[in-house]
Amino acid sequence: MDQNHMKKQINSARNSLFQQGYLDEQFIQLEDLQDDANPNFVEEIVTLFYSDSTRLIRNIETALDNYPLDFCKLDDYMHQFKGSSSSIGAKKVKDECSQFQECCKARNTEGCIGIFRQVKHEHATLKRKLETYFQVSPSNSLENRHTLQRNTQLCAAD
Amino acid sequence: MNLGGGQVVNKQSVMPSSSGASWKSTAAGGSGGGGGGDGGVPDQFPAGLRVLVVDDDPTCLMILEKMLRNCNYEVTKCNRAEVALSFLRENKNGFDVVISDVHMPDMDGFKLLEHIGIEMDLPVIMMSADDSKSVVMKGVTHGACDYLIKPVRIEALRNIWQHVVRKRKHEWKDFEPSASADEQKPPEEPDYSSSANEGHNWKNTKRRKDEDDEGEDRDDSSSLKKPRVVWSVELHQQFVAAVNQLGIDKAVPKKILELMNVPGLTRENVASHLQKYRLYLRRLSGSQHPGGMNASFMGGPDAGYGSISSLNGLDLQALAASGQLGQLPPQSLATLQAAALGRSTNSKSPISAPVIDQRNIFSFENPKSRYTEVQSQHLTNSSSSKQMNLLPGIPTNMEPKQFVSLQHQSGQHSFGSINNQVLIQMGGQSQSQSHSHSHSHSQGQSNTNPHHGLRPPVLSSEMLTRGGVVDMATTVYNPVVSQASSLVDFSMNHKNDSSGSSYPLGGSLGIPNLASATPTPLQGDGNLDTKVPRRGIVSSYDIFNDINPSGIREWGLQDVGMTFDSAQHTMQGGSGPVLLQHNRSSEREMGGQNRNSTSGKAIFSPGVETGSHRNVGQQRNSYVAENSLRVKAEDGSSHNNTLYPEQYGDDLLAAILKQHHQQQQQGVGQSETEFGFDGYAMDNLPA
């Protein structure tokens, strides 16, 4: 029971991530890829993402420090960052990235700076949540995953 | 030669069962399991599909890799485009499909796409987080097979095998431009229900082709080659009888086939042979009609050119390898390169022969047609009058160039390998090209398909002018790259080669020379064989020169390509001199060039390496000899003419050549006549 209870909690934690829009369907794709051969695939990917995205964020910050802003370059960096984020299903982060790109197109310096702050914020928030999630989630076995997915679907139906 | 009575060598029929599967199995003979035998090919496909993933984003890369692994594909990942290219170059046949990100720091994804298209002709799928219409359109125009929007889902990746299959399918089609594509396709790919096998087989085939490039008769089994038909004297006589019975106007391949009632003969075989025959007849009658043909071919000379650059990389080598054309090739190649390349020719070296190879390659595709064409060219060469007709409008510049460049580039590669590549490429890209000469031109230009560019209708025009040869040219060239390759592989149908010879080797640059050159029989007779093969081709260039002085250059290129084929056929004997005489300066190959020198001399000279020509030619010979285009990389020096004729159709050609030769000796068209046969009706070709 305890285990079930645990599972339920984990499930709801996971579900809330989806419901709150932190994660989208792409994350489920990653989960689907997880199998016995790669039991921690999702975690590995997320870890990889965060280490790589740090570099991208740094690039953008540097670019934002150079005035006048080079919007093309910024857009470029953000494009990469967005692609990366979307591949792990980081929905909110991705949405902020899109907004940032809009500001670049509009050559809106202030807008860019402001939006980027939000990007970083979402990026950090998701990281925390996922770290927690991975800590508590059981090792990914197929069974767990399926359970999670089923639950997610159920929740999604709400 | 003569293979003996109308035998129909059906390579495909190695595995008689399922037509479609036959090649597969054959091809798969060695390939991994693919095609196992007839029909019962284990359906592993698309499992094991070899994918190369290129993306600078490590997260995406890892995800993609896992996804592809889950699809049971073999994945190789790399995060840099340059690395990817070197992977691809090192393992020519090591991958089936490439997936690349658009946005990469070291190289633009579209650039990589172009490179791959030209050099390896693999299907490339682009990906990006950017889904804006303009970028997707760019992908299309650059020739991407598909465009995936990130984040990529595994479902999208499951079906990428379709691109591999599709490309292979098109390659086949390209190879037989003249033949009824439908006819060709069905046997090869009955339908996609078994496409898995086919795809797999293709893969194997291709692989095998590359591997066996050197030597063996890959052509027949490994790829989708059409069964090679040896048009022996008897078979040809039956054919002629059938045609006469039906009336030349009403002689359609289907009916001819029925009348002939030769088991194993396909409508395609008949169709291509008919083309050649028509060309031949035209030549006999004074080749006045070339105009008509030319028109179609000439259609888009430049089109082809555009893509020459793309071709260059590939074909050049192949062409060079095939070398048989040798004579002109250098020139033409050079010309082609010079002209066409403008764009991105990879370090192509001077045209040297490679172009010719291409031609040969093509000729293979159109076994008969090419031959005839070449022949006709040769013949025309001898007879200036004829030539004139042929060339009327040869826009050709484009094609020869393309070939040249192509060959040139690939100079180093062994022909065989190139061929493979070419084949592949051509198949993929040129598909359309080969068919529509005129169209191809336009296509060539667009950079959508670098390969297409190769096609350059120029050839066709050449062919036409040549008197039907053009036809071949176009077809041949279109996929210049591919064709060449296809030819190479397909060399099985040497016959084509002979026609290939019709390519205005001699005169790609300046066809006019042909006129002066005695129409050494391209094949067969001796003259041709020895000289013509090379010369014939070369001379053709000459002829064209005369006719199309300005355009010669381009022609030259085309011719080169064409001649390449023909060179193969005809060159065998190295008797080229006939045609080349005009300008031919010491080198036969150059001969054509010289002619063009006025116009295109410069082009060729730069890099024309006669030596390479030789190789090419030789290769062709060897190629021809084997009937497989596989142009052995430059080794050949055996141009034996005899080979050439044999290849073509061996018996038939030889016989015809002889006849004509004798008749024509006085006339200009002698060589033509013989070759004339080869010359497929140009008009047919474009179709």
Coordinates of C-alpha atoms in Angstrom, one line a residue, chain B residues 161-531:
Chain B
W161 CA 12.8 4.1 -45.0
Q162 CA 10.3 5.1 -47.6
H163 CA 12.7 7.7 -48.8
V164 CA 15.4 5.1 -49.3
V165 CA 13.1 3.0 -51.3
R166 CA 11.7 5.8 -53.3
K167 CA 15.1 7.0 -54.2
R168 CA 16.2 3.7 -55.4
K169 CA 13.1 3.3 -57.3
H170 CA 13.8 6.5 -59.1
E171 CA 17.2 5.5 -59.8
W172 CA 16.0 2.6 -61.7
K173 CA 13.7 4.7 -63.6
D174 CA 16.4 7.0 -64.6
F175 CA 18.4 4.4 -65.9
E176 CA 16.0 3.5 -68.4
P177 CA 14.9 6.7 -69.6
S178 CA 14.1 5.5 -73.0
A179 CA 12.5 2.3 -72.0
S180 CA 9.2 2.5 -70.7
A181 CA 9.6 3.3 -67.3
D182 CA 6.6 1.5 -66.3
E183 CA 7.9 -1.6 -67.7
Q184 CA 11.0 -1.2 -65.9
K185 CA 9.6 -0.4 -62.7
P186 CA 7.1 -3.1 -62.2
P187 CA 9.6 -5.8 -62.4
E188 CA 11.8 -4.1 -60.1
E189 CA 9.4 -3.0 -57.7
P190 CA 6.3 -4.8 -58.0
D191 CA 4.9 -2.7 -55.4
Y192 CA 5.6 -1.7 -52.1
S193 CA 4.2 -4.5 -50.4
S194 CA 7.4 -6.1 -50.9
S195 CA 9.1 -2.9 -50.9
A196 CA 10.7 -3.8 -47.8
N197 CA 12.6 -6.3 -49.5
E198 CA 13.3 -4.2 -52.4
G199 CA 14.4 -1.4 -50.3
H200 CA 16.6 -3.7 -48.6
N201 CA 17.8 -5.2 -51.7
W202 CA 18.5 -1.9 -53.1
K203 CA 20.5 -1.2 -50.3
N204 CA 22.3 -4.3 -50.9
T205 CA 22.5 -3.8 -54.4
K206 CA 23.9 -0.5 -54.1
R207 CA 26.3 -1.8 -51.6
R208 CA 27.2 -4.6 -53.7
K209 CA 27.6 -2.4 -56.6
D210 CA 30.0 -0.4 -54.9
E211 CA 31.8 -3.2 -53.6
D212 CA 31.9 -5.0 -56.6
D213 CA 32.7 -2.1 -58.5
E214 CA 35.7 -3.5 -59.5
G215 CA 34.9 -6.0 -61.3
E216 CA 32.5 -8.1 -61.5
D217 CA 29.5 -8.3 -63.0
R218 CA 27.7 -6.6 -60.6
D219 CA 25.8 -5.0 -63.0
D220 CA 23.6 -7.6 -63.6
S221 CA 22.7 -8.8 -60.4
S222 CA 23.2 -6.3 -58.0
S223 CA 21.2 -3.6 -59.0
L224 CA 18.0 -3.1 -60.5
K225 CA 19.5 -3.4 -63.7
K226 CA 17.4 -4.2 -66.4
P227 CA 18.1 -7.5 -67.9
R228 CA 20.6 -7.0 -70.4
V229 CA 19.7 -8.0 -73.8
V230 CA 22.2 -8.9 -76.2
W231 CA 21.0 -7.9 -79.6
S232 CA 22.6 -10.5 -81.7
V233 CA 22.3 -10.4 -85.4
E234 CA 19.5 -12.8 -85.3
L235 CA 17.6 -11.0 -82.8
H236 CA 18.1 -7.9 -84.6
Q237 CA 16.9 -9.4 -87.7
Q238 CA 13.9 -10.6 -86.0
F239 CA 13.4 -7.1 -84.7
V240 CA 13.8 -5.6 -88.1
A241 CA 11.5 -8.0 -89.6
A242 CA 8.9 -7.2 -87.0
V243 CA 9.3 -3.6 -87.6
N244 CA 9.0 -3.9 -91.3
Q245 CA 6.0 -5.9 -90.9
L246 CA 4.4 -3.4 -88.8
G247 CA 5.6 -0.5 -90.7
I248 CA 8.1 1.8 -89.2
D249 CA 5.5 4.2 -88.3
K250 CA 3.4 1.8 -86.6
A251 CA 6.1 -0.1 -85.0
V252 CA 5.5 0.2 -81.3
P253 CA 7.5 -1.7 -78.9
K254 CA 4.7 -3.7 -77.7
K255 CA 3.7 -5.0 -81.0
I256 CA 7.2 -5.6 -82.0
L257 CA 7.7 -7.6 -78.9
E258 CA 4.7 -9.7 -79.7
L259 CA 5.8 -10.3 -83.2
M260 CA 9.2 -11.2 -82.2
N261 CA 8.0 -13.5 -79.6
V262 CA 11.3 -13.9 -77.9
P263 CA 11.1 -15.2 -74.4
G264 CA 12.8 -13.1 -71.9
L265 CA 12.7 -10.0 -74.1
T266 CA 10.9 -7.1 -72.4
R267 CA 9.2 -4.3 -73.9
E268 CA 11.7 -2.0 -72.6
N269 CA 14.5 -3.8 -74.4
V270 CA 12.6 -3.5 -77.5
A271 CA 11.8 0.1 -76.9
S272 CA 15.3 1.1 -76.4
H273 CA 16.4 -0.9 -79.3
L274 CA 13.8 0.7 -81.4
Q275 CA 15.0 4.0 -80.5
K276 CA 18.4 3.2 -81.6
Y277 CA 17.1 1.7 -84.7
R278 CA 15.2 4.8 -85.5
L279 CA 18.1 6.9 -85.0
Y280 CA 20.1 4.7 -87.1
L281 CA 17.6 5.0 -89.8
R282 CA 17.5 8.6 -89.6
R283 CA 21.1 8.8 -90.0
L284 CA 20.9 6.7 -93.0
S285 CA 18.4 9.0 -94.5
G286 CA 20.6 11.9 -94.1
S287 CA 19.8 12.9 -90.7
Q288 CA 17.8 15.7 -91.6
H289 CA 15.5 15.3 -89.0
P290 CA 17.7 15.9 -86.2
G291 CA 16.1 19.1 -85.9
G292 CA 13.1 17.6 -84.4
M293 CA 15.0 15.7 -82.1
N294 CA 17.3 18.4 -81.3
A295 CA 14.6 20.6 -80.4
S296 CA 13.5 18.4 -77.7
F297 CA 16.8 17.9 -76.4
M298 CA 18.1 21.1 -76.8
G299 CA 15.4 22.2 -74.6
G300 CA 17.3 23.1 -71.7
P301 CA 20.9 23.0 -72.1
D302 CA 21.6 25.1 -69.4
A303 CA 19.4 23.4 -67.1
G304 CA 21.7 20.6 -67.0
Y305 CA 24.4 22.8 -66.4
G306 CA 23.4 24.3 -63.4
S307 CA 23.8 21.2 -61.6
I308 CA 26.9 20.3 -63.2
S309 CA 28.6 21.4 -60.2
S310 CA 26.9 18.9 -58.3
L311 CA 27.7 16.4 -60.9
N312 CA 31.1 17.3 -60.9
G313 CA 31.9 15.9 -57.7
L314 CA 30.4 12.8 -58.5
D315 CA 30.4 12.1 -61.9
L316 CA 33.6 13.4 -62.8
Q317 CA 35.2 10.7 -61.0
A318 CA 32.9 8.3 -62.4
L319 CA 33.4 9.7 -65.7
A320 CA 37.0 9.8 -65.4
A321 CA 36.9 6.3 -64.3
S322 CA 35.0 5.2 -67.2
G323 CA 37.4 7.0 -69.1
Q324 CA 36.5 5.2 -72.0
L325 CA 35.3 8.1 -73.6
G326 CA 38.5 9.3 -73.1
Q327 CA 38.8 11.1 -76.1
L328 CA 36.8 13.9 -75.6
P329 CA 36.0 13.6 -72.2
P330 CA 38.7 15.7 -71.0
Q331 CA 37.6 18.4 -73.1
S332 CA 34.1 18.0 -72.6
L333 CA 34.6 17.6 -69.1
A334 CA 36.5 20.6 -68.9
T335 CA 34.1 22.4 -70.8
L336 CA 31.4 21.2 -68.7
Q337 CA 33.1 21.9 -65.7
A338 CA 34.1 25.2 -66.7
A339 CA 30.8 26.1 -67.9
A340 CA 28.7 24.5 -65.5
L341 CA 30.6 24.4 -62.6
G342 CA 30.8 27.6 -61.9
R343 CA 29.0 26.6 -59.0
S344 CA 30.4 24.4 -56.6
T345 CA 32.5 22.1 -58.2
N346 CA 34.4 20.4 -55.8
S347 CA 37.8 20.5 -56.8
K348 CA 37.2 18.9 -59.9
S349 CA 40.1 18.4 -61.9
P350 CA 40.1 19.1 -65.4
I351 CA 37.7 17.4 -67.3
S352 CA 39.7 14.6 -68.3
A353 CA 37.7 11.9 -69.3
P354 CA 35.4 11.7 -66.5
V355 CA 32.8 13.1 -68.6
I356 CA 33.0 10.5 -70.9
D357 CA 32.4 8.1 -68.4
Q358 CA 29.3 9.6 -67.7
R359 CA 28.3 9.2 -71.0
N360 CA 29.1 5.7 -70.9
I361 CA 27.2 5.4 -68.0
F362 CA 24.3 6.7 -69.6
S363 CA 24.8 4.7 -72.5
F364 CA 24.4 1.8 -70.4
E365 CA 21.3 2.8 -69.4
N366 CA 20.1 3.0 -72.8
P367 CA 21.9 0.2 -74.0
K368 CA 20.9 0.3 -77.3
S369 CA 20.0 3.7 -77.7
R370 CA 23.2 4.9 -76.7
Y371 CA 25.0 2.9 -78.9
T372 CA 23.1 3.9 -81.8
E373 CA 23.4 7.3 -81.0
V374 CA 27.0 7.1 -80.6
Q375 CA 27.2 5.4 -83.7
S376 CA 25.2 7.8 -85.5
Q377 CA 27.4 10.4 -84.2
H378 CA 30.3 8.7 -85.4
L379 CA 28.9 8.3 -88.6
T380 CA 27.9 11.7 -88.8
N381 CA 31.2 12.6 -88.0
S382 CA 32.5 11.2 -90.9
S383 CA 29.9 12.8 -92.9
S384 CA 29.9 16.3 -92.2
S385 CA 26.6 16.6 -93.8
K386 CA 25.1 14.4 -91.4
Q387 CA 26.6 16.1 -88.6
M388 CA 25.2 19.2 -89.5
N389 CA 21.9 17.9 -89.1
L390 CA 22.6 16.5 -85.9
L391 CA 23.8 19.5 -84.3
P392 CA 21.5 22.0 -85.4
G393 CA 20.7 23.2 -82.2
I394 CA 22.6 21.5 -79.9
P395 CA 22.4 23.4 -76.9
T396 CA 24.3 20.8 -75.4
N397 CA 26.7 22.7 -73.9
M398 CA 25.4 22.0 -70.8
E399 CA 25.5 18.5 -70.5
P400 CA 28.9 17.7 -71.6
K401 CA 30.1 20.1 -69.2
Q402 CA 28.3 18.7 -66.5
F403 CA 29.8 15.5 -67.2
V404 CA 33.0 16.9 -67.4
S405 CA 32.9 18.5 -64.2
L406 CA 31.4 15.6 -62.7
Q407 CA 33.9 13.3 -63.9
H408 CA 36.4 15.6 -63.1
Q409 CA 35.7 15.8 -59.6
S410 CA 35.4 12.3 -59.1
G411 CA 38.4 11.8 -61.0
Q412 CA 40.0 10.2 -58.2
H413 CA 37.5 7.8 -57.3
S414 CA 37.5 4.7 -59.1
F415 CA 35.0 4.7 -61.6
G416 CA 33.3 2.0 -60.1
S417 CA 32.6 3.7 -57.0
I418 CA 31.7 6.7 -58.7
N419 CA 29.4 5.0 -60.8
N420 CA 27.7 3.8 -57.9
Q421 CA 27.4 7.1 -56.7
V422 CA 26.5 8.4 -59.8
L423 CA 24.0 5.9 -60.1
I424 CA 22.6 6.6 -57.0
Q425 CA 22.5 10.1 -57.5
M426 CA 21.4 10.1 -60.8
G427 CA 18.7 7.9 -60.0
G428 CA 17.5 10.1 -57.4
Q429 CA 17.9 13.3 -59.0
S430 CA 18.0 13.0 -62.4
Q431 CA 15.1 11.0 -62.7
S432 CA 13.2 13.6 -64.2
Q433 CA 16.1 14.7 -66.2
S434 CA 16.7 11.8 -68.1
H435 CA 13.3 11.7 -69.3
S436 CA 12.8 15.1 -70.4
H437 CA 15.6 16.4 -72.1
S438 CA 14.3 19.8 -72.3
H439 CA 13.0 19.6 -69.0
S440 CA 16.0 18.5 -67.5
H441 CA 17.7 21.5 -68.6
S442 CA 15.6 23.5 -66.5
Q443 CA 15.9 21.2 -63.8
G444 CA 19.5 21.0 -64.0
Q445 CA 19.6 24.5 -63.3
S446 CA 17.7 24.8 -60.3
N447 CA 19.7 23.9 -57.5
T448 CA 17.2 21.8 -56.1
N449 CA 18.9 18.9 -57.4
P450 CA 22.4 19.3 -58.0
H451 CA 22.2 16.2 -59.8
H452 CA 19.6 17.3 -62.0
G453 CA 21.9 19.8 -63.2
L454 CA 23.8 17.1 -64.5
R455 CA 21.2 16.0 -66.7
P456 CA 21.6 18.8 -68.9
P457 CA 19.6 18.4 -71.7
V458 CA 22.5 19.4 -73.5
L459 CA 23.3 16.0 -74.1
S460 CA 20.2 15.4 -75.7
S461 CA 20.7 18.1 -78.0
E462 CA 23.9 16.7 -78.8
M463 CA 22.4 13.6 -79.4
L464 CA 19.9 14.9 -81.5
T465 CA 22.2 16.7 -83.6
R466 CA 24.2 13.8 -83.8
G467 CA 21.5 12.3 -85.4
G468 CA 19.7 10.7 -82.8
V469 CA 22.4 10.4 -80.6
V470 CA 21.1 13.2 -78.8
D471 CA 18.4 11.3 -77.6
M472 CA 20.6 9.3 -75.8
A473 CA 22.4 12.1 -74.5
T474 CA 19.6 13.5 -72.9
T475 CA 18.5 10.5 -71.4
V476 CA 21.8 9.7 -70.5
Y477 CA 22.7 12.8 -69.1
N478 CA 19.9 13.7 -67.3
P479 CA 20.8 12.0 -64.4
V480 CA 24.1 12.5 -65.6
V481 CA 25.2 11.5 -62.5
S482 CA 23.0 8.8 -61.9
Q483 CA 23.0 7.7 -65.3
A484 CA 26.5 7.5 -65.5
S485 CA 26.5 5.5 -62.5
S486 CA 23.7 3.6 -63.5
L487 CA 25.5 2.9 -66.6
V488 CA 28.3 1.9 -64.7
D489 CA 26.5 -0.5 -62.8
F490 CA 24.3 -1.4 -65.3
S491 CA 26.9 -1.7 -67.7
M492 CA 25.2 -4.8 -68.3
N493 CA 23.7 -3.3 -71.1
H494 CA 26.6 -2.5 -72.9
K495 CA 24.7 -2.0 -75.8
N496 CA 23.9 1.2 -74.6
D497 CA 27.3 1.9 -74.3
S498 CA 27.8 1.7 -77.8
S499 CA 25.2 4.1 -78.2
G500 CA 26.8 6.0 -75.7
S501 CA 29.5 6.4 -78.0
S502 CA 27.3 8.2 -80.0
Y503 CA 27.7 10.8 -77.6
P504 CA 29.4 13.4 -79.2
L505 CA 32.6 12.5 -77.9
G506 CA 34.3 13.6 -80.7
G507 CA 32.9 16.7 -80.8
S508 CA 31.5 17.6 -77.7
L509 CA 33.2 20.6 -78.1
G510 CA 33.1 20.9 -81.6
I511 CA 31.4 18.3 -83.3
P512 CA 32.4 19.4 -86.6
N513 CA 35.5 17.5 -86.4
L514 CA 33.6 14.5 -86.9
A515 CA 33.0 15.4 -90.3
S516 CA 36.5 15.3 -91.2
A517 CA 37.1 12.2 -89.4
T518 CA 36.5 9.3 -91.3
P519 CA 33.6 7.7 -90.1
T520 CA 35.3 4.9 -88.6
P521 CA 32.8 2.5 -87.7
L522 CA 32.2 2.9 -84.3
Q523 CA 31.9 -0.5 -83.7
G524 CA 32.6 -3.2 -85.2
D525 CA 34.3 -2.8 -88.1
G526 CA 37.4 -2.4 -87.0
N527 CA 37.7 1.1 -87.7
L528 CA 35.2 1.9 -85.4
D529 CA 36.3 -0.4 -82.9
T530 CA 39.6 0.7 -82.7
K531 CA 39.4 4.1 -83.5

